[in-house]
mmCIF file with all atom_site columns, C-alpha atoms in Angstrom:
data_model
loop_
_atom_site.group_PDB
_atom_site.id
_atom_site.type_symbol
_atom_site.label_atom_id
_atom_site.label_alt_id
_atom_site.label_comp_id
_atom_site.label_asym_id
_atom_site.label_entity_id
_atom_site.label_seq_id
_atom_site.pdbx_PDB_ins_code
_atom_site.Cartn_x
_atom_site.Cartn_y
_atom_site.Cartn_z
_atom_site.occupancy
_atom_site.B_iso_or_equiv
_atom_site.pdbx_formal_charge
_atom_site.auth_seq_id
_atom_site.auth_comp_id
_atom_site.auth_asym_id
_atom_site.auth_atom_id
_atom_site.pdbx_PDB_model_num
ATOM 1   C CA . MET A 1 1   ? -28.728 -40.627 -11.366 1.00 57.00 ? 1   MET A CA 1
ATOM 2   C CA . VAL A 1 2   ? -30.111 -42.269 -14.499 1.00 81.00 ? 2   VAL A CA 1
ATOM 3   C CA . SER A 1 3   ? -32.625 -40.497 -16.705 1.00 85.00 ? 3   SER A CA 1
ATOM 4   C CA . PRO A 1 4   ? -36.127 -41.933 -17.156 1.00 86.00 ? 4   PRO A CA 1
ATOM 5   C CA . ALA A 1 5   ? -35.424 -42.546 -20.850 1.00 87.00 ? 5   ALA A CA 1
ATOM 6   C CA . ARG A 1 6   ? -32.418 -44.709 -19.962 1.00 91.00 ? 6   ARG A CA 1
ATOM 7   C CA . ARG A 1 7   ? -34.475 -46.627 -17.413 1.00 92.00 ? 7   ARG A CA 1
ATOM 8   C CA . ARG A 1 8   ? -37.160 -47.315 -20.017 1.00 91.00 ? 8   ARG A CA 1
ATOM 9   C CA . ALA A 1 9   ? -34.455 -48.508 -22.408 1.00 92.00 ? 9   ALA A CA 1
ATOM 10  C CA . ALA A 1 10  ? -33.073 -50.837 -19.712 1.00 92.00 ? 10  ALA A CA 1
ATOM 11  C CA . VAL A 1 11  ? -36.521 -52.369 -19.159 1.00 92.00 ? 11  VAL A CA 1
ATOM 12  C CA . ARG A 1 12  ? -36.998 -52.895 -22.910 1.00 91.00 ? 12  ARG A CA 1
ATOM 13  C CA . HIS A 1 13  ? -33.548 -54.478 -23.134 1.00 92.00 ? 13  HIS A CA 1
ATOM 14  C CA . LEU A 1 14  ? -34.355 -56.945 -20.346 1.00 92.00 ? 14  LEU A CA 1
ATOM 15  C CA . GLN A 1 15  ? -37.640 -57.797 -22.062 1.00 91.00 ? 15  GLN A CA 1
ATOM 16  C CA . THR A 1 16  ? -36.236 -58.293 -25.583 1.00 91.00 ? 16  THR A CA 1
ATOM 17  C CA . LYS A 1 17  ? -33.432 -60.552 -24.326 1.00 87.00 ? 17  LYS A CA 1
ATOM 18  C CA . GLY A 1 18  ? -36.060 -62.654 -22.565 1.00 84.00 ? 18  GLY A CA 1
ATOM 19  C CA . LEU A 1 19  ? -34.353 -62.259 -19.201 1.00 85.00 ? 19  LEU A CA 1
ATOM 20  C CA . ARG A 1 20  ? -37.324 -60.811 -17.320 1.00 86.00 ? 20  ARG A CA 1
ATOM 21  C CA . SER A 1 21  ? -41.014 -60.168 -17.715 1.00 90.00 ? 21  SER A CA 1
ATOM 22  C CA . GLN A 1 22  ? -42.196 -56.577 -17.919 1.00 90.00 ? 22  GLN A CA 1
ATOM 23  C CA . ARG A 1 23  ? -43.343 -56.581 -14.312 1.00 92.00 ? 23  ARG A CA 1
ATOM 24  C CA . GLN A 1 24  ? -40.049 -58.039 -13.034 1.00 92.00 ? 24  GLN A CA 1
ATOM 25  C CA . ALA A 1 25  ? -37.912 -55.744 -15.201 1.00 91.00 ? 25  ALA A CA 1
ATOM 26  C CA . CYS A 1 26  ? -39.791 -52.661 -13.975 1.00 91.00 ? 26  CYS A CA 1
ATOM 27  C CA . LYS A 1 27  ? -39.316 -53.748 -10.377 1.00 92.00 ? 27  LYS A CA 1
ATOM 28  C CA . LEU A 1 28  ? -35.611 -54.410 -10.952 1.00 90.00 ? 28  LEU A CA 1
ATOM 29  C CA . VAL A 1 29  ? -34.964 -51.044 -12.646 1.00 90.00 ? 29  VAL A CA 1
ATOM 30  C CA . GLU A 1 30  ? -37.352 -49.231 -10.273 1.00 90.00 ? 30  GLU A CA 1
ATOM 31  C CA . VAL A 1 31  ? -39.665 -47.818 -12.934 1.00 90.00 ? 31  VAL A CA 1
ATOM 32  C CA . SER A 1 32  ? -43.428 -47.686 -12.749 1.00 91.00 ? 32  SER A CA 1
ATOM 33  C CA . ARG A 1 33  ? -45.068 -49.708 -15.511 1.00 91.00 ? 33  ARG A CA 1
ATOM 34  C CA . SER A 1 34  ? -47.198 -46.757 -16.598 1.00 91.00 ? 34  SER A CA 1
ATOM 35  C CA . SER A 1 35  ? -44.091 -44.678 -17.358 1.00 89.00 ? 35  SER A CA 1
ATOM 36  C CA . LEU A 1 36  ? -42.991 -47.224 -20.001 1.00 88.00 ? 36  LEU A CA 1
ATOM 37  C CA . TYR A 1 37  ? -45.696 -45.961 -22.340 1.00 88.00 ? 37  TYR A CA 1
ATOM 38  C CA . TYR A 1 38  ? -44.707 -42.300 -22.018 1.00 88.00 ? 38  TYR A CA 1
ATOM 39  C CA . VAL A 1 39  ? -43.640 -40.772 -25.337 1.00 87.00 ? 39  VAL A CA 1
ATOM 40  C CA . PRO A 1 40  ? -41.833 -37.415 -25.004 1.00 82.00 ? 40  PRO A CA 1
ATOM 41  C CA . ARG A 1 41  ? -43.300 -34.766 -27.308 1.00 88.00 ? 41  ARG A CA 1
ATOM 42  C CA . LYS A 1 42  ? -41.185 -32.062 -28.868 1.00 86.00 ? 42  LYS A CA 1
ATOM 43  C CA . ARG A 1 43  ? -42.506 -28.522 -28.693 1.00 90.00 ? 43  ARG A CA 1
ATOM 44  C CA . PRO A 1 44  ? -42.808 -26.662 -31.997 1.00 91.00 ? 44  PRO A CA 1
ATOM 45  C CA . ASP A 1 45  ? -40.462 -23.859 -30.901 1.00 91.00 ? 45  ASP A CA 1
ATOM 46  C CA . GLU A 1 46  ? -37.855 -26.154 -29.298 1.00 92.00 ? 46  GLU A CA 1
ATOM 47  C CA . ASP A 1 47  ? -35.317 -25.998 -32.158 1.00 93.00 ? 47  ASP A CA 1
ATOM 48  C CA . ALA A 1 48  ? -35.519 -22.214 -32.476 1.00 95.00 ? 48  ALA A CA 1
ATOM 49  C CA . LEU A 1 49  ? -35.176 -21.780 -28.709 1.00 95.00 ? 49  LEU A CA 1
ATOM 50  C CA . ARG A 1 50  ? -32.230 -24.172 -28.574 1.00 94.00 ? 50  ARG A CA 1
ATOM 51  C CA . ALA A 1 51  ? -30.471 -22.290 -31.382 1.00 95.00 ? 51  ALA A CA 1
ATOM 52  C CA . ARG A 1 52  ? -31.111 -18.921 -29.687 1.00 95.00 ? 52  ARG A CA 1
ATOM 53  C CA . ILE A 1 53  ? -29.738 -20.170 -26.351 1.00 94.00 ? 53  ILE A CA 1
ATOM 54  C CA . LYS A 1 54  ? -26.588 -21.488 -28.041 1.00 94.00 ? 54  LYS A CA 1
ATOM 55  C CA . GLN A 1 55  ? -26.108 -18.194 -29.886 1.00 94.00 ? 55  GLN A CA 1
ATOM 56  C CA . MET A 1 56  ? -26.537 -16.185 -26.668 1.00 93.00 ? 56  MET A CA 1
ATOM 57  C CA . ALA A 1 57  ? -24.045 -18.444 -24.859 1.00 91.00 ? 57  ALA A CA 1
ATOM 58  C CA . GLU A 1 58  ? -21.489 -17.750 -27.601 1.00 90.00 ? 58  GLU A CA 1
ATOM 59  C CA . ASP A 1 59  ? -22.135 -13.995 -27.708 1.00 90.00 ? 59  ASP A CA 1
ATOM 60  C CA . ARG A 1 60  ? -22.169 -13.476 -23.955 1.00 86.00 ? 60  ARG A CA 1
ATOM 61  C CA . GLN A 1 61  ? -19.612 -15.939 -22.638 1.00 84.00 ? 61  GLN A CA 1
ATOM 62  C CA . TYR A 1 62  ? -19.916 -14.837 -19.020 1.00 83.00 ? 62  TYR A CA 1
ATOM 63  C CA . TYR A 1 63  ? -23.705 -15.263 -18.939 1.00 88.00 ? 63  TYR A CA 1
ATOM 64  C CA . GLY A 1 64  ? -25.114 -18.265 -17.119 1.00 90.00 ? 64  GLY A CA 1
ATOM 65  C CA . TYR A 1 65  ? -28.445 -19.895 -17.834 1.00 92.00 ? 65  TYR A CA 1
ATOM 66  C CA . ARG A 1 66  ? -30.283 -17.495 -15.508 1.00 94.00 ? 66  ARG A CA 1
ATOM 67  C CA . LEU A 1 67  ? -29.082 -14.369 -17.307 1.00 94.00 ? 67  LEU A CA 1
ATOM 68  C CA . VAL A 1 68  ? -29.843 -16.030 -20.650 1.00 94.00 ? 68  VAL A CA 1
ATOM 69  C CA . TRP A 1 69  ? -33.332 -16.840 -19.349 1.00 95.00 ? 69  TRP A CA 1
ATOM 70  C CA . GLY A 1 70  ? -33.879 -13.206 -18.338 1.00 95.00 ? 70  GLY A CA 1
ATOM 71  C CA . GLN A 1 71  ? -32.689 -11.990 -21.735 1.00 95.00 ? 71  GLN A CA 1
ATOM 72  C CA . LEU A 1 72  ? -35.026 -14.438 -23.502 1.00 96.00 ? 72  LEU A CA 1
ATOM 73  C CA . ARG A 1 73  ? -37.953 -13.166 -21.426 1.00 96.00 ? 73  ARG A CA 1
ATOM 74  C CA . ARG A 1 74  ? -37.118 -9.580  -22.408 1.00 96.00 ? 74  ARG A CA 1
ATOM 75  C CA . GLU A 1 75  ? -37.026 -10.660 -26.055 1.00 95.00 ? 75  GLU A CA 1
ATOM 76  C CA . GLY A 1 76  ? -40.563 -12.023 -25.733 1.00 94.00 ? 76  GLY A CA 1
ATOM 77  C CA . TRP A 1 77  ? -39.992 -15.789 -25.376 1.00 94.00 ? 77  TRP A CA 1
ATOM 78  C CA . ARG A 1 78  ? -42.509 -17.491 -23.085 1.00 93.00 ? 78  ARG A CA 1
ATOM 79  C CA . VAL A 1 79  ? -40.105 -19.813 -21.301 1.00 94.00 ? 79  VAL A CA 1
ATOM 80  C CA . ASN A 1 80  ? -39.326 -20.609 -17.676 1.00 93.00 ? 80  ASN A CA 1
ATOM 81  C CA . HIS A 1 81  ? -35.896 -21.003 -16.089 1.00 95.00 ? 81  HIS A CA 1
ATOM 82  C CA . LYS A 1 82  ? -36.239 -24.786 -15.691 1.00 95.00 ? 82  LYS A CA 1
ATOM 83  C CA . ARG A 1 83  ? -36.660 -25.312 -19.418 1.00 94.00 ? 83  ARG A CA 1
ATOM 84  C CA . VAL A 1 84  ? -33.676 -23.050 -20.178 1.00 94.00 ? 84  VAL A CA 1
ATOM 85  C CA . HIS A 1 85  ? -31.600 -24.946 -17.612 1.00 94.00 ? 85  HIS A CA 1
ATOM 86  C CA . ARG A 1 86  ? -32.562 -28.318 -19.151 1.00 91.00 ? 86  ARG A CA 1
ATOM 87  C CA . ILE A 1 87  ? -31.555 -27.156 -22.635 1.00 93.00 ? 87  ILE A CA 1
ATOM 88  C CA . TRP A 1 88  ? -28.393 -25.565 -21.213 1.00 93.00 ? 88  TRP A CA 1
ATOM 89  C CA . ARG A 1 89  ? -27.314 -28.915 -19.718 1.00 91.00 ? 89  ARG A CA 1
ATOM 90  C CA . GLU A 1 90  ? -28.295 -30.957 -22.804 1.00 89.00 ? 90  GLU A CA 1
ATOM 91  C CA . GLU A 1 91  ? -26.210 -28.694 -25.031 1.00 90.00 ? 91  GLU A CA 1
ATOM 92  C CA . GLY A 1 92  ? -23.238 -28.963 -22.663 1.00 89.00 ? 92  GLY A CA 1
ATOM 93  C CA . LEU A 1 93  ? -22.961 -25.204 -22.240 1.00 89.00 ? 93  LEU A CA 1
ATOM 94  C CA . ASP A 1 94  ? -20.926 -23.812 -19.378 1.00 82.00 ? 94  ASP A CA 1
ATOM 95  C CA . LEU A 1 95  ? -19.762 -20.497 -18.018 1.00 77.00 ? 95  LEU A CA 1
ATOM 96  C CA . ARG A 1 96  ? -16.363 -19.239 -19.051 1.00 76.00 ? 96  ARG A CA 1
ATOM 97  C CA . ARG A 1 97  ? -14.714 -18.300 -15.795 1.00 77.00 ? 97  ARG A CA 1
ATOM 98  C CA . ARG A 1 98  ? -13.055 -14.941 -15.488 1.00 78.00 ? 98  ARG A CA 1
ATOM 99  C CA . PRO A 1 99  ? -9.338  -15.208 -14.800 1.00 84.00 ? 99  PRO A CA 1
ATOM 100 C CA . ARG A 1 100 ? -8.490  -14.620 -11.164 1.00 86.00 ? 100 ARG A CA 1
ATOM 101 C CA . VAL A 1 101 ? -6.640  -11.389 -10.523 1.00 88.00 ? 101 VAL A CA 1
ATOM 102 C CA . LYS A 1 102 ? -3.877  -11.697 -7.968  1.00 84.00 ? 102 LYS A CA 1
ATOM 103 C CA . ARG A 1 103 ? -3.968  -8.615  -5.788  1.00 80.00 ? 103 ARG A CA 1
ATOM 104 C CA . PRO A 1 104 ? -0.900  -7.300  -4.043  1.00 75.00 ? 104 PRO A CA 1
ATOM 105 C CA . CYS A 1 105 ? -0.852  -7.573  -0.269  1.00 73.00 ? 105 CYS A CA 1
ATOM 106 C CA . GLY A 1 106 ? 0.339   -4.952  2.175   1.00 71.00 ? 106 GLY A CA 1
ATOM 107 C CA . PRO A 1 107 ? -0.354  -1.237  2.490   1.00 74.00 ? 107 PRO A CA 1
ATOM 108 C CA . LYS A 1 108 ? -1.375  0.649   -0.637  1.00 75.00 ? 108 LYS A CA 1
ATOM 109 C CA . GLY A 1 109 ? 1.405   2.391   -2.526  1.00 71.00 ? 109 GLY A CA 1
ATOM 110 C CA . GLU A 1 110 ? 4.151   0.526   -0.673  1.00 73.00 ? 110 GLU A CA 1
ATOM 111 C CA . VAL A 1 111 ? 6.609   -1.224  -2.964  1.00 72.00 ? 111 VAL A CA 1
ATOM 112 C CA . LYS A 1 112 ? 7.433   -4.782  -1.981  1.00 72.00 ? 112 LYS A CA 1
ATOM 113 C CA . GLN A 1 113 ? 11.149  -5.041  -1.241  1.00 75.00 ? 113 GLN A CA 1
ATOM 114 C CA . ARG A 1 114 ? 13.195  -8.133  -1.862  1.00 79.00 ? 114 ARG A CA 1
ATOM 115 C CA . SER A 1 115 ? 15.890  -9.544  0.324   1.00 81.00 ? 115 SER A CA 1
ATOM 116 C CA . THR A 1 116 ? 19.298  -8.045  -0.541  1.00 85.00 ? 116 THR A CA 1
ATOM 117 C CA . HIS A 1 117 ? 21.547  -9.992  1.867   1.00 86.00 ? 117 HIS A CA 1
ATOM 118 C CA . PRO A 1 118 ? 21.359  -12.926 4.315   1.00 84.00 ? 118 PRO A CA 1
ATOM 119 C CA . ASP A 1 119 ? 19.343  -12.352 7.531   1.00 83.00 ? 119 ASP A CA 1
ATOM 120 C CA . ASN A 1 120 ? 17.463  -9.454  5.918   1.00 84.00 ? 120 ASN A CA 1
ATOM 121 C CA . VAL A 1 121 ? 14.024  -11.160 5.828   1.00 83.00 ? 121 VAL A CA 1
ATOM 122 C CA . TRP A 1 122 ? 12.734  -13.609 8.437   1.00 85.00 ? 122 TRP A CA 1
ATOM 123 C CA . SER A 1 123 ? 9.622   -15.735 8.403   1.00 86.00 ? 123 SER A CA 1
ATOM 124 C CA . TYR A 1 124 ? 8.070   -17.949 11.088  1.00 90.00 ? 124 TYR A CA 1
ATOM 125 C CA . ASP A 1 125 ? 5.149   -20.313 11.490  1.00 91.00 ? 125 ASP A CA 1
ATOM 126 C CA . ILE A 1 126 ? 3.701   -22.367 14.328  1.00 92.00 ? 126 ILE A CA 1
ATOM 127 C CA . CYS A 1 127 ? 2.658   -25.916 13.445  1.00 91.00 ? 127 CYS A CA 1
ATOM 128 C CA . GLU A 1 128 ? 0.497   -28.047 15.717  1.00 92.00 ? 128 GLU A CA 1
ATOM 129 C CA . ASP A 1 129 ? 0.187   -31.822 15.754  1.00 90.00 ? 129 ASP A CA 1
ATOM 130 C CA . ARG A 1 130 ? -0.523  -34.703 18.157  1.00 91.00 ? 130 ARG A CA 1
ATOM 131 C CA . THR A 1 131 ? 1.727   -37.559 19.176  1.00 89.00 ? 131 THR A CA 1
ATOM 132 C CA . GLU A 1 132 ? 0.722   -41.232 19.101  1.00 89.00 ? 132 GLU A CA 1
ATOM 133 C CA . ARG A 1 133 ? -0.307  -41.015 22.752  1.00 89.00 ? 133 ARG A CA 1
ATOM 134 C CA . GLY A 1 134 ? -2.510  -37.979 22.134  1.00 88.00 ? 134 GLY A CA 1
ATOM 135 C CA . ARG A 1 135 ? -0.285  -35.273 23.607  1.00 92.00 ? 135 ARG A CA 1
ATOM 136 C CA . GLN A 1 136 ? -0.169  -31.919 21.881  1.00 92.00 ? 136 GLN A CA 1
ATOM 137 C CA . LEU A 1 137 ? 2.976   -30.996 19.978  1.00 92.00 ? 137 LEU A CA 1
ATOM 138 C CA . ARG A 1 138 ? 3.780   -27.439 18.843  1.00 93.00 ? 138 ARG A CA 1
ATOM 139 C CA . ILE A 1 139 ? 6.675   -26.583 16.562  1.00 93.00 ? 139 ILE A CA 1
ATOM 140 C CA . LEU A 1 140 ? 7.984   -23.108 15.795  1.00 92.00 ? 140 LEU A CA 1
ATOM 141 C CA . SER A 1 141 ? 9.648   -23.124 12.377  1.00 92.00 ? 141 SER A CA 1
ATOM 142 C CA . VAL A 1 142 ? 11.830  -20.123 11.537  1.00 90.00 ? 142 VAL A CA 1
ATOM 143 C CA . LEU A 1 143 ? 13.149  -19.398 8.083   1.00 84.00 ? 143 LEU A CA 1
#
């Protein structure tokens, strides 16, 4: 998906190179002609909000944009979650994932024993497949 700003830039590029008229370029890039004249306005508190979001993302590394949004609301910022999400993406912020904890399997308190001699531990699995002619094939593999 291409942003509207990039689409407007593509239309201007086609016009300045003399390849297409404005009408043809807009049709080619699939942009309405009225959107070419749109000028994005920056809000007065945008820089302060952006800095605060970045600081909160550094301080609370496991917070996502929704938790940051909730914290901003508690601090008194009048901001909605969509605006926080837009800034979050523009700044390239991401969640730091918690490391996965590998849990032991089996009954609690039981110590896992290792094989001490041949034929001490056995393992088996049943694999299923189909032949070229469509017949079912089952294989019992024993280790």
